[in-house]
Short mmCIF file of C-alpha atoms and ligand atoms in Angstrom, two decimals:
data_model
loop_
_atom_site.label_atom_id
_atom_site.label_comp_id
_atom_site.label_asym_id
_atom_site.label_seq_id
_atom_site.Cartn_x
_atom_site.Cartn_y
_atom_site.Cartn_z
CA UNK A 1 -44.14 -14.69 8.30
CA UNK A 2 -41.81 -14.25 11.32
CA UNK A 3 -39.11 -11.73 11.08
CA UNK A 4 -36.36 -10.72 13.47
CA UNK A 5 -35.85 -7.06 13.97
CA UNK A 6 -32.95 -5.61 15.95
CA UNK A 7 -33.09 -2.34 17.84
CA UNK A 8 -30.12 -0.73 19.43
CA UNK A 9 -31.32 1.20 22.46
CA UNK A 10 -28.80 3.02 24.67
CA UNK A 11 -25.99 0.88 23.42
CA UNK A 12 -27.53 -2.52 23.94
CA UNK A 13 -29.19 -4.64 21.21
CA UNK A 14 -32.76 -5.80 21.68
CA UNK A 15 -33.97 -8.63 19.43
CA UNK A 16 -37.61 -9.01 18.77
CA UNK A 17 -39.18 -11.98 17.00
CA UNK A 18 -42.46 -10.86 15.64
CA UNK A 19 -45.19 -11.94 13.30
CA UNK A 20 -45.19 -9.57 10.27
CA UNK A 21 -48.94 -9.64 9.95
CA UNK A 22 -49.54 -8.58 13.51
CA UNK A 23 -46.91 -5.95 13.93
CA UNK A 24 -48.57 -3.45 16.29
CA UNK A 25 -48.42 0.23 15.10
CA UNK A 26 -46.13 1.30 17.95
CA UNK A 27 -43.42 -1.20 16.83
CA UNK A 28 -44.00 -0.44 13.11
CA UNK A 29 -43.57 3.26 13.87
CA UNK A 30 -40.74 2.62 16.37
CA UNK A 31 -38.02 5.27 16.00
CA UNK A 32 -34.89 4.56 17.96
CA UNK A 33 -35.11 6.18 21.41
CA UNK A 34 -31.41 6.49 21.79
CA UNK A 35 -29.10 7.03 18.95
CA UNK A 36 -25.35 6.92 19.03
CA UNK A 37 -23.46 10.01 17.59
CA UNK A 38 -26.37 12.35 18.16
CA UNK A 39 -24.76 15.57 19.41
CA UNK A 40 -26.73 18.67 20.36
CA UNK A 41 -23.75 21.07 20.01
CA UNK A 42 -22.00 22.75 17.07
CA UNK A 43 -18.43 21.62 16.30
CA UNK A 44 -15.72 24.22 16.15
CA UNK A 45 -12.00 23.80 16.40
CA UNK A 46 -12.30 20.18 17.42
CA UNK A 47 -14.62 21.02 20.31
CA UNK A 48 -18.43 20.69 20.87
CA UNK A 49 -19.59 24.27 20.99
CA UNK A 50 -22.53 26.38 22.04
CA UNK A 51 -23.63 29.66 20.44
CA UNK A 52 -22.09 32.66 22.31
CA UNK A 53 -25.62 33.85 22.88
CA UNK A 54 -26.54 30.46 24.51
CA UNK A 55 -29.48 30.33 22.09
CA UNK A 56 -30.69 26.93 20.69
CA UNK A 57 -33.45 25.89 18.29
CA UNK A 58 -35.43 22.67 18.02
CA UNK A 59 -35.02 20.01 15.48
CA UNK A 60 -38.03 17.86 14.72
CA UNK A 61 -38.76 14.55 13.15
CA UNK A 62 -40.85 15.32 9.95
CA UNK A 63 -42.57 12.05 10.29
CA UNK A 64 -44.37 12.69 13.56
CA UNK A 65 -43.61 16.30 14.40
CA UNK A 66 -41.90 15.30 17.62
CA UNK A 67 -38.79 17.22 18.80
CA UNK A 68 -35.58 15.22 18.41
CA UNK A 69 -33.48 17.70 20.32
CA UNK A 70 -31.89 21.10 20.00
CA UNK A 71 -28.73 22.59 18.46
CA UNK A 72 -27.02 25.81 19.02
CA UNK A 73 -28.48 28.92 17.12
CA UNK A 74 -25.20 30.42 15.98
CA UNK A 75 -24.92 33.92 14.46
CA UNK A 76 -22.42 36.05 12.44
CA UNK A 77 -20.00 36.45 15.37
CA UNK A 78 -19.94 32.61 16.01
CA UNK A 79 -19.33 32.13 12.34
CA UNK A 80 -16.45 34.60 12.27
CA UNK A 81 -15.00 32.82 15.28
CA UNK A 82 -15.18 29.45 13.37
CA UNK A 83 -13.59 31.00 10.25
CA UNK A 84 -10.71 32.32 12.37
CA UNK A 85 -10.09 28.75 13.70
CA UNK A 86 -10.36 27.35 10.21
CA UNK A 87 -7.78 29.92 8.95
CA UNK A 88 -5.34 28.96 11.78
CA UNK A 89 -5.88 25.24 11.06
CA UNK A 90 -5.25 25.97 7.34
CA UNK A 91 -1.75 27.25 8.03
CA UNK A 92 -0.69 23.69 9.25
CA UNK A 93 -3.20 21.54 7.24
CA UNK A 94 -1.87 22.94 3.90
CA UNK A 95 1.58 21.74 4.89
CA UNK A 96 0.50 18.10 5.37
CA UNK A 97 1.43 15.66 2.59
CA UNK A 98 -1.27 14.37 0.32
CA UNK A 99 -0.54 10.93 1.71
CA UNK A 100 -1.21 12.09 5.21
CA UNK A 101 -4.55 13.59 4.24
CA UNK A 102 -5.36 10.52 2.28
CA UNK A 103 -4.78 8.25 5.31
CA UNK A 104 -7.16 10.25 7.47
CA UNK A 105 -9.88 10.37 4.84
CA UNK A 106 -9.68 6.58 4.23
CA UNK A 107 -9.86 5.95 8.09
CA UNK A 108 -12.86 8.23 8.21
CA UNK A 109 -14.61 6.22 5.50
CA UNK A 110 -13.86 3.06 7.24
CA UNK A 111 -15.37 4.32 10.54
CA UNK A 112 -18.46 5.51 8.59
CA UNK A 113 -18.96 2.11 6.97
CA UNK A 114 -18.56 0.38 10.41
CA UNK A 115 -21.20 2.77 11.86
CA UNK A 116 -23.45 3.05 8.84
CA UNK A 117 -26.55 1.80 10.64
CA UNK A 118 -26.27 4.43 13.31
CA UNK A 119 -25.55 7.19 10.80
CA UNK A 120 -28.63 6.00 8.74
CA UNK A 121 -30.85 6.17 11.75
CA UNK A 122 -29.94 9.67 12.47
CA UNK A 123 -30.63 10.51 8.79
CA UNK A 124 -34.01 8.89 8.81
CA UNK A 125 -34.85 10.50 12.13
CA UNK A 126 -34.17 14.12 10.97
CA UNK A 127 -35.01 13.80 7.21
CA UNK A 128 -37.79 11.13 7.28
CA UNK A 129 -36.49 9.15 4.31
CA UNK A 130 -36.85 5.27 4.51
CA UNK A 131 -34.08 3.62 6.40
CA UNK A 132 -32.84 1.60 3.46
CA UNK A 133 -32.58 4.73 1.36
CA UNK A 134 -30.84 6.53 4.31
CA UNK A 135 -28.34 3.60 4.47
CA UNK A 136 -27.84 3.96 0.71
CA UNK A 137 -27.13 7.67 1.20
CA UNK A 138 -24.59 6.96 3.96
CA UNK A 139 -22.69 4.60 1.71
CA UNK A 140 -22.88 7.12 -1.17
CA UNK A 141 -21.61 9.80 1.32
CA UNK A 142 -18.84 7.60 2.43
CA UNK A 143 -17.85 6.84 -1.11
CA UNK A 144 -16.62 10.46 -1.47
CA UNK A 145 -14.27 10.02 1.57
CA UNK A 146 -12.76 7.01 -0.20
CA UNK A 147 -12.61 8.69 -3.59
CA UNK A 148 -11.03 11.95 -2.38
CA UNK A 149 -8.59 9.90 -0.31
CA UNK A 150 -7.42 8.48 -3.67
CA UNK A 151 -7.65 11.75 -5.60
CA UNK A 152 -5.72 13.69 -3.02
CA UNK A 153 -2.54 11.95 -4.19
CA UNK A 154 -3.13 12.72 -7.85
CA UNK A 155 -3.02 16.52 -7.78
CA UNK A 156 -0.38 16.84 -10.41
CA UNK A 157 1.18 20.09 -11.58
CA UNK A 158 2.68 20.60 -15.08
CA UNK A 159 5.98 21.41 -16.80
CA UNK A 160 5.03 23.07 -20.05
CA UNK A 161 7.53 23.28 -23.02
CA UNK A 162 8.84 26.82 -23.04
CA UNK A 163 9.32 29.03 -26.21
CA UNK A 164 12.25 30.76 -24.45
CA UNK A 165 15.55 28.95 -23.97
CA UNK A 166 16.29 30.90 -20.70
CA UNK A 167 12.89 30.39 -19.07
CA UNK A 168 11.08 27.30 -17.78
CA UNK A 169 7.29 27.13 -17.26
CA UNK A 170 6.07 25.30 -14.23
CA UNK A 171 2.48 24.95 -12.94
CA UNK A 172 1.69 24.26 -9.30
CA UNK A 173 -1.78 23.48 -7.71
CA UNK A 174 -2.26 24.64 -4.23
CA UNK A 175 -5.16 24.59 -1.82
CA UNK A 176 -7.32 27.65 -2.02
CA UNK A 177 -7.79 28.26 1.77
CA UNK A 178 -10.77 28.27 4.04
CA UNK A 179 -13.91 26.99 2.29
CA UNK A 180 -17.36 28.09 3.44
CA UNK A 181 -20.13 25.58 2.68
CA UNK A 182 -23.96 25.58 2.98
CA UNK A 183 -25.83 22.34 2.51
CA UNK A 184 -29.49 21.22 2.11
CA UNK A 185 -31.77 18.92 4.04
CA UNK A 186 -32.47 16.31 1.28
CA UNK A 187 -29.12 14.66 1.47
CA UNK A 188 -27.92 15.50 4.98
CA UNK A 189 -24.86 13.23 4.80
CA UNK A 190 -23.80 13.01 1.14
CA UNK A 191 -23.95 16.69 0.35
CA UNK A 192 -21.55 17.35 3.24
CA UNK A 193 -19.06 14.61 2.25
CA UNK A 194 -19.11 15.49 -1.38
CA UNK A 195 -17.99 19.00 -0.69
CA UNK A 196 -15.99 18.67 2.49
CA UNK A 197 -13.90 15.61 1.50
CA UNK A 198 -12.85 17.41 -1.76
CA UNK A 199 -11.78 20.46 0.19
CA UNK A 200 -9.91 18.46 2.85
CA UNK A 201 -8.23 16.27 0.33
CA UNK A 202 -6.96 19.41 -1.40
CA UNK A 203 -5.50 20.74 1.79
CA UNK A 204 -8.30 23.32 2.57
CA UNK A 205 -10.13 23.74 5.81
CA UNK A 206 -13.91 24.02 6.10
CA UNK A 207 -16.72 26.00 7.81
CA UNK A 208 -19.97 24.38 7.04
CA UNK A 209 -23.53 25.32 7.82
CA UNK A 210 -25.79 22.37 7.52
CA UNK A 211 -29.60 22.83 6.84
CA UNK A 212 -31.53 23.69 10.07
CA UNK A 213 -33.82 20.73 9.48
CA UNK A 214 -31.05 18.18 9.41
CA UNK A 215 -28.02 19.27 11.43
CA UNK A 216 -27.37 15.92 13.26
CA UNK A 217 -25.99 13.95 10.38
CA UNK A 218 -23.28 16.70 9.96
CA UNK A 219 -22.51 16.62 13.61
CA UNK A 220 -22.29 12.77 13.70
CA UNK A 221 -19.69 12.92 10.89
CA UNK A 222 -17.47 15.19 13.02
CA UNK A 223 -17.23 12.65 15.76
CA UNK A 224 -16.07 10.04 13.28
CA UNK A 225 -13.72 12.51 11.64
CA UNK A 226 -12.14 13.28 14.94
CA UNK A 227 -11.67 9.47 15.71
CA UNK A 228 -10.05 9.20 12.26
CA UNK A 229 -7.46 11.74 13.32
CA UNK A 230 -8.70 14.93 11.60
CA UNK A 231 -6.99 17.75 13.45
CA UNK A 232 -8.99 20.48 15.20
CA UNK A 233 -10.19 23.36 13.00
CA UNK A 234 -10.05 21.42 9.67
CA UNK A 235 -13.76 20.72 9.66
CA UNK A 236 -16.12 23.12 11.62
CA UNK A 237 -19.89 22.86 11.77
CA UNK A 238 -21.82 26.04 12.53
CA UNK A 239 -25.48 25.21 13.22
CA UNK A 240 -28.21 27.89 13.04
CA UNK A 241 -31.91 28.42 12.64
CA UNK A 242 -33.52 29.57 9.48
CA UNK A 243 -33.82 33.01 11.08
CA UNK A 244 -29.91 33.22 11.27
CA UNK A 245 -29.16 31.54 7.89
CA UNK A 246 -28.96 34.85 6.17
CA UNK A 247 -26.37 36.44 8.53
CA UNK A 248 -24.31 33.26 8.74
CA UNK A 249 -24.29 32.94 5.01
CA UNK A 250 -23.37 36.58 4.47
CA UNK A 251 -20.44 36.25 6.90
CA UNK A 252 -19.15 33.20 4.98
CA UNK A 253 -19.45 35.00 1.72
CA UNK A 254 -18.07 38.33 2.68
CA UNK A 255 -15.32 37.47 5.22
CA UNK A 256 -12.03 37.89 3.38
CA UNK A 257 -10.48 34.86 5.12
CA UNK A 258 -12.89 32.57 3.29
CA UNK A 259 -11.61 31.92 -0.18
CA UNK A 260 -14.27 29.56 -1.63
CA UNK A 261 -18.11 29.17 -1.27
CA UNK A 262 -19.83 25.91 -2.15
CA UNK A 263 -23.66 25.71 -1.84
CA UNK A 264 -26.33 23.24 -2.66
CA UNK A 265 -29.85 24.52 -2.40
CA UNK A 266 -32.52 26.65 -4.10
CA UNK A 267 -31.69 28.98 -6.99
CA UNK A 268 -33.07 31.92 -5.04
CA UNK A 269 -30.53 31.53 -2.22
CA UNK A 270 -27.77 30.58 -4.62
CA UNK A 271 -28.15 33.96 -6.40
CA UNK A 272 -28.00 35.81 -3.06
CA UNK A 273 -24.72 33.99 -2.16
CA UNK A 274 -23.28 34.60 -5.60
CA UNK A 275 -24.01 38.32 -5.20
CA UNK A 276 -22.52 38.39 -1.74
CA UNK A 277 -19.36 36.53 -2.83
CA UNK A 278 -18.68 39.30 -5.41
CA UNK A 279 -17.55 41.68 -2.73
CA UNK A 280 -14.41 39.57 -2.07
CA UNK A 281 -14.28 37.90 -5.62
CA UNK A 282 -14.57 34.37 -4.17
CA UNK A 283 -14.53 31.29 -6.17
CA UNK A 284 -18.09 29.89 -6.07
CA UNK A 285 -19.63 26.47 -6.75
CA UNK A 286 -23.44 26.25 -6.87
CA UNK A 287 -25.63 23.32 -7.14
CA UNK A 288 -29.08 24.75 -7.51
CA UNK A 289 -32.65 23.81 -8.58
CA UNK A 290 -33.62 21.76 -11.60
CA UNK A 291 -36.65 21.17 -13.76
CA UNK A 292 -35.68 17.87 -15.24
CA UNK A 293 -37.43 16.75 -18.45
CA UNK A 294 -37.95 13.02 -18.52
CA UNK A 295 -38.62 12.04 -22.11
CA UNK A 296 -40.07 8.76 -23.19
CA UNK A 297 -40.04 8.15 -27.06
CA UNK A 298 -42.23 5.68 -28.92
CA UNK A 299 -39.19 3.47 -29.51
CA UNK A 300 -38.54 3.21 -25.78
CA UNK A 301 -38.55 -0.14 -23.84
CA UNK A 302 -41.74 0.44 -21.74
CA UNK A 303 -40.56 -1.55 -18.68
CA UNK A 304 -37.27 0.30 -18.64
CA UNK A 305 -38.97 3.69 -18.98
CA UNK A 306 -41.39 2.95 -16.18
CA UNK A 307 -38.66 1.63 -14.01
CA UNK A 308 -36.50 4.63 -14.75
CA UNK A 309 -39.47 6.95 -13.78
CA UNK A 310 -39.91 5.15 -10.52
CA UNK A 311 -36.24 5.59 -9.68
CA UNK A 312 -35.93 9.18 -10.80
CA UNK A 313 -39.26 10.49 -9.57
CA UNK A 314 -39.87 9.00 -6.20
CA UNK A 315 -36.42 8.89 -4.47
CA UNK A 316 -36.61 10.89 -1.12
CA UNK A 317 -40.35 11.25 -1.88
CA UNK A 318 -39.61 13.31 -4.94
CA UNK A 319 -37.50 15.76 -3.04
CA UNK A 320 -34.17 15.73 -5.05
CA UNK A 321 -33.01 18.30 -7.48
CA UNK A 322 -32.57 15.73 -10.09
CA UNK A 323 -36.02 14.05 -9.77
CA UNK A 324 -38.04 13.88 -13.04
CA UNK A 325 -40.17 17.02 -13.13
CA UNK A 326 -41.69 17.19 -16.61
CA UNK A 327 -42.48 13.71 -17.87
CA UNK A 328 -42.87 14.08 -21.63
CA UNK A 329 -44.22 11.02 -23.38
CA UNK A 330 -44.65 10.58 -27.15
CA UNK A 331 -48.13 10.03 -28.29
CA UNK A 332 -47.70 6.49 -29.58
CA UNK A 333 -46.72 4.95 -26.29
CA UNK A 334 -48.58 7.55 -24.06
CA UNK A 335 -51.68 5.38 -23.06
CA UNK A 336 -49.55 2.29 -22.39
CA UNK A 337 -47.02 4.35 -20.31
CA UNK A 338 -49.79 5.84 -18.15
CA UNK A 339 -51.35 2.45 -17.56
CA UNK A 340 -48.15 0.75 -16.70
CA UNK A 341 -46.91 3.61 -14.46
CA UNK A 342 -50.16 3.67 -12.58
CA UNK A 343 -49.85 -0.13 -12.03
CA UNK A 344 -46.28 -0.01 -10.75
CA UNK A 345 -46.95 3.05 -8.49
CA UNK A 346 -49.93 1.27 -6.89
CA UNK A 347 -47.95 -1.92 -6.48
CA UNK A 348 -44.53 -0.58 -5.30
CA UNK A 349 -45.04 2.72 -3.40
CA UNK A 350 -45.83 2.67 0.30
CA UNK A 351 -46.19 5.73 2.26
CA UNK A 352 -45.16 5.63 5.89
CA UNK A 353 -42.63 6.29 8.68
CA UNK A 354 -39.07 5.81 7.45
CA UNK A 355 -38.39 3.29 10.25
CA UNK A 356 -41.40 1.10 9.26
CA UNK A 357 -40.31 -1.84 7.18
CA UNK A 358 -41.56 -1.62 3.58
CA UNK A 359 -41.93 2.14 3.52
CA UNK A 360 -40.75 3.69 0.25
CA UNK A 361 -42.24 7.11 0.63
CA UNK A 362 -41.41 9.04 3.82
CA UNK A 363 -42.90 12.36 4.76
CA UNK A 364 -42.13 15.60 3.03
CA UNK A 365 -39.73 17.77 4.98
CA UNK A 366 -42.36 20.14 6.52
CA UNK A 367 -45.91 21.54 6.33
CA UNK A 368 -44.83 24.23 3.76
CA UNK A 369 -43.58 21.52 1.36
CA UNK A 370 -47.02 19.69 1.62
CA UNK A 371 -48.83 22.87 0.87
CA UNK A 372 -46.69 23.68 -2.08
CA UNK A 373 -46.92 20.19 -3.64
CA UNK A 374 -50.77 20.16 -3.04
CA UNK A 375 -50.92 23.60 -4.65
CA UNK A 376 -49.25 22.19 -7.74
CA UNK A 377 -51.69 19.33 -7.94
CA UNK A 378 -54.83 21.59 -7.38
CA UNK A 379 -53.45 24.02 -10.06
CA UNK A 380 -52.98 21.28 -12.58
CA UNK A 381 -56.40 19.82 -12.01
CA UNK A 382 -58.03 23.22 -12.24
CA UNK A 383 -56.21 23.79 -15.62
CA UNK A 384 -57.47 20.58 -17.10
CA UNK A 385 -55.02 17.79 -16.02
CA UNK A 386 -56.59 14.39 -15.11
CA UNK A 387 -55.86 12.96 -11.79
CA UNK A 388 -55.08 9.19 -12.21
CA UNK A 389 -53.82 8.34 -8.71
CA UNK A 390 -53.31 10.16 -5.36
CA UNK A 391 -53.76 13.85 -5.06
CA UNK A 392 -54.36 14.02 -1.34
CA UNK A 393 -52.69 15.06 1.81
CA UNK A 394 -52.30 11.97 4.10
CA UNK A 395 -52.07 13.72 7.41
CA UNK A 396 -48.95 15.39 8.98
CA UNK A 397 -46.25 15.85 6.35
CA UNK A 398 -47.31 12.87 4.24
CA UNK A 399 -48.57 13.23 0.70
CA UNK A 400 -50.01 10.46 -1.49
CA UNK A 401 -47.91 9.49 -4.52
CA UNK A 402 -49.80 11.20 -7.48
CA UNK A 403 -50.16 10.59 -11.11
CA UNK A 404 -51.41 13.43 -13.32
CA UNK A 405 -51.94 12.97 -17.02
CA UNK A 406 -52.55 15.54 -19.77
CA UNK A 407 -50.37 18.14 -18.05
CA UNK A 408 -49.79 21.28 -20.11
CA UNK A 409 -46.94 23.74 -20.17
CA UNK A 410 -48.95 26.59 -18.49
CA UNK A 411 -49.37 24.60 -15.32
CA UNK A 412 -47.30 25.33 -12.28
CA UNK A 413 -45.94 21.78 -12.05
CA UNK A 414 -44.34 22.27 -15.56
CA UNK A 415 -42.84 25.63 -14.80
CA UNK A 416 -41.55 25.09 -11.29
CA UNK A 417 -39.56 22.36 -9.50
CA UNK A 418 -42.25 20.14 -7.96
CA UNK A 419 -40.13 18.68 -5.07
CA UNK A 420 -42.69 16.07 -4.15
CA UNK A 421 -44.17 12.63 -5.15
CA UNK A 422 -46.10 13.97 -8.26
CA UNK A 423 -45.61 12.35 -11.63
CA UNK A 424 -46.88 15.01 -14.06
CA UNK A 425 -47.14 13.54 -17.57
CA UNK A 426 -47.35 15.53 -20.83
CA UNK A 427 -47.95 14.30 -24.32
CA UNK A 428 -45.82 15.27 -27.32
CA UNK A 429 -45.69 14.46 -30.98
CA UNK A 430 -42.22 15.05 -32.42
CA UNK A 431 -38.51 15.09 -31.43
CA UNK A 432 -38.17 18.64 -32.53
CA UNK A 433 -41.08 19.69 -30.36
CA UNK A 434 -39.83 17.90 -27.24
CA UNK A 435 -36.26 19.28 -27.59
CA UNK A 436 -37.79 22.76 -27.58
CA UNK A 437 -39.95 22.04 -24.54
CA UNK A 438 -37.12 20.36 -22.71
CA UNK A 439 -34.70 23.29 -23.24
CA UNK A 440 -37.20 26.11 -22.67
CA UNK A 441 -36.35 26.68 -19.06
CA UNK A 442 -33.71 28.50 -17.15
CA UNK A 443 -32.73 25.29 -15.30
CA UNK A 444 -30.18 22.87 -16.61
CA UNK A 445 -29.34 20.23 -14.07
CA UNK A 446 -30.71 16.74 -15.03
CA UNK A 447 -32.32 15.46 -18.11
CA UNK A 448 -33.49 11.98 -19.02
CA UNK A 449 -34.67 10.18 -22.22
CA UNK A 450 -35.68 6.72 -23.16
CA UNK A 451 -35.21 5.56 -26.75
CA UNK A 452 -33.92 2.46 -28.58
CA UNK A 453 -33.00 4.45 -31.68
CA UNK A 454 -29.19 4.94 -31.68
CA UNK A 455 -29.12 8.04 -33.99
CA UNK A 456 -31.89 9.55 -31.90
CA UNK A 457 -29.89 8.67 -28.68
CA UNK A 458 -26.86 10.60 -29.96
CA UNK A 459 -28.89 13.61 -31.30
CA UNK A 460 -30.73 13.95 -27.93
CA UNK A 461 -27.62 13.55 -25.78
CA UNK A 462 -25.99 16.41 -27.69
CA UNK A 463 -29.09 18.67 -27.95
CA UNK A 464 -30.34 18.66 -24.30
CA UNK A 465 -28.93 21.66 -22.40
CA UNK A 466 -28.32 19.87 -19.16
CA UNK A 467 -25.23 19.04 -17.14
CA UNK A 468 -26.41 15.42 -16.37
CA UNK A 469 -28.13 13.16 -18.88
CA UNK A 470 -29.64 9.71 -18.11
CA UNK A 471 -30.14 7.72 -21.33
CA UNK A 472 -32.37 4.78 -20.61
CA UNK A 473 -31.47 5.24 -16.97
CA UNK A 474 -33.23 6.96 -14.07
CA UNK A 475 -30.33 6.75 -11.50
CA UNK A 476 -26.90 8.12 -12.48
CA UNK A 477 -25.25 9.73 -9.43
CA UNK A 478 -21.88 8.14 -8.91
CA UNK A 479 -18.87 9.35 -7.11
CA UNK A 480 -16.66 8.85 -10.10
CA UNK A 481 -18.88 10.99 -12.48
CA UNK A 482 -19.07 14.82 -12.45
CA UNK A 483 -22.21 16.29 -10.95
CA UNK A 484 -23.14 19.86 -11.82
CA UNK A 485 -25.73 21.96 -13.73
CA UNK A 486 -25.84 24.30 -16.66
CA UNK A 487 -27.59 27.66 -16.97
CA UNK A 488 -29.22 28.74 -13.61
CA UNK A 489 -28.80 25.26 -12.11
CA UNK A 490 -25.28 26.03 -11.02
CA UNK A 491 -21.59 26.56 -11.39
CA UNK A 492 -18.82 23.94 -11.11
CA UNK A 493 -18.71 20.18 -10.77
CA UNK A 494 -18.66 17.93 -7.62
CA UNK A 495 -17.28 14.50 -7.29
CA UNK A 496 -15.27 12.85 -10.09
CA UNK A 497 -11.68 13.87 -11.09
CA UNK A 498 -12.98 17.41 -11.53
CA UNK A 499 -14.36 17.95 -8.03
CA UNK A 500 -10.90 18.63 -6.44
CA UNK A 501 -10.26 21.60 -8.89
CA UNK A 502 -12.98 23.61 -7.04
CA UNK A 503 -10.64 23.76 -4.08
CA UNK A 504 -7.28 24.37 -5.83
CA UNK A 505 -5.61 27.46 -7.21
CA UNK A 506 -3.34 27.21 -10.21
CA UNK A 507 0.07 28.96 -9.95
CA UNK A 508 2.37 29.53 -12.84
CA UNK A 509 5.99 29.71 -11.89
CA UNK A 510 8.47 31.05 -14.43
CA UNK A 511 11.94 29.86 -13.76
CA UNK A 512 14.12 32.44 -15.45
CA UNK A 513 17.95 32.96 -16.03
CA UNK A 514 18.46 29.44 -16.97
P1 ADP B 601 -34.97 24.83 0.77
O1 ADP B 601 -36.02 25.81 0.53
O2 ADP B 601 -35.27 23.55 0.08
O3 ADP B 601 -34.80 24.70 2.26
P2 ADP B 601 -32.85 26.65 0.63
O4 ADP B 601 -31.92 27.08 -0.50
O5 ADP B 601 -33.69 27.72 1.20
O6 ADP B 601 -33.64 25.41 0.13
O7 ADP B 601 -31.92 26.02 1.74
C1 ADP B 601 -30.75 25.32 1.53
C2 ADP B 601 -29.70 25.84 2.48
O8 ADP B 601 -29.57 27.21 2.38
C3 ADP B 601 -30.07 25.54 3.99
O9 ADP B 601 -28.89 25.27 4.66
C4 ADP B 601 -30.62 26.97 4.37
O10 ADP B 601 -30.44 27.21 5.75
C5 ADP B 601 -29.65 27.90 3.64
N1 ADP B 601 -30.25 29.22 3.53
C6 ADP B 601 -31.42 29.62 3.37
N2 ADP B 601 -31.48 30.95 3.17
C7 ADP B 601 -30.15 31.35 3.21
C8 ADP B 601 -29.58 32.67 3.05
N3 ADP B 601 -30.24 33.78 2.82
N4 ADP B 601 -28.23 32.71 3.20
C9 ADP B 601 -27.52 31.60 3.39
N5 ADP B 601 -28.00 30.35 3.48
C10 ADP B 601 -29.33 30.28 3.44
#
């Protein structure tokens, strides 16, 4: 079959008509040689900036280990400088009307949609996820710009009936101030917009440190924000290496000018940031690790459950905090579920470079991730799990999609977040048993279950101790819905009508002498 592929190199389009069966490897693996919006500088006060030290660090493509470029390796002093600019910008940004902020956010969303292909290329280049998935993330990321453009205009205060005839009770909502943000590599675009657009809509300014593996998506967004009319200092991006993440994070948490911290990442780092933020009593939002139970009851629709598993487990090669972690299947449906899941995994999953057409599973983010995932698989096999599919490293940062059955609760893959393409399936007997298993963890982010029994659906939805529940559904992230975890999975909610509250202070005004 002949297909037409379009590459954009150095601003010009190149059309290639090629025969799919004979695509040579160098075209299949072709990553764009020149990408628009790829900036090798940080972005502070509306200017492309270097670290004061002049130091930089390399950013590599996880798919082939090749260097994409460099970005500044900023430190505590650079961060303090950015915070000062954000504070200055806050003085005027907080005085803008909601309508003015809304217009800029909407324009930003339009520019991102116009340039979604370029933004997706940057995302695939630095994160490795398949291009189609990257485009989906860009659209999801952009939806927060549009949503918060709308929400900005709905920050209503209150007038509360007063018990005293001479006093009136008024409630105002006002922007909290400079917001410090730290984001992860698995959603290099959407985790930035979900946080920053809420803050900007509320009238706050932002200093954001993106993950060292994926800084370019954040920087590309700044170019488009500037084109949309976002004033200097409202959105600042401080890039730094892993070695400097600690000092940059500490400066954001401890600087008194920063009034809010929002973090998405590991529970270990989230706890450090929470502790550091105590010194200035900052408002903190945390979106941390999960250990999602994915429960399939005997009454489940098998196709729906397997489809849900594919969606929940294998997005971003299993590297999302809401990925199914403990797949718990009731004994009656267990053999059929394993058989069907193995069939669908074999048919639908294709490991490869994210730019190669048909790839569904890109690389893991780095070598350590591969070692960790393989460690989980070897530990499970050694403790008695049966390997049905996969279980091998595939060279570089690639790992074969893996299916393990007869997993038990003492195995590492049941106790820890796997963060890789490993479907680890346990067998259970009763509803009571599975509720206990599902809730016996310090995590409380996402939980899923599949059942056609309406009373069971209601009981389970109430009993699972998780902030996000998918019922007969493996994909639930939507801009309009609140995203946030219970227990050690986090604090606060992002997106939805609740997301803006994280960046607002409530002020009670008592109007006396009436
Ligand atoms: P992962 O292990 O998946 O990279 P992390 O929680 O370590 O998850 O990283 C998420 C984000 O937190 C990244 O931007 C990273 O640079 C940052 N980070 C890591 N360690 C610290 C730290 N001590 N203080 C502040 N930020 C940190």
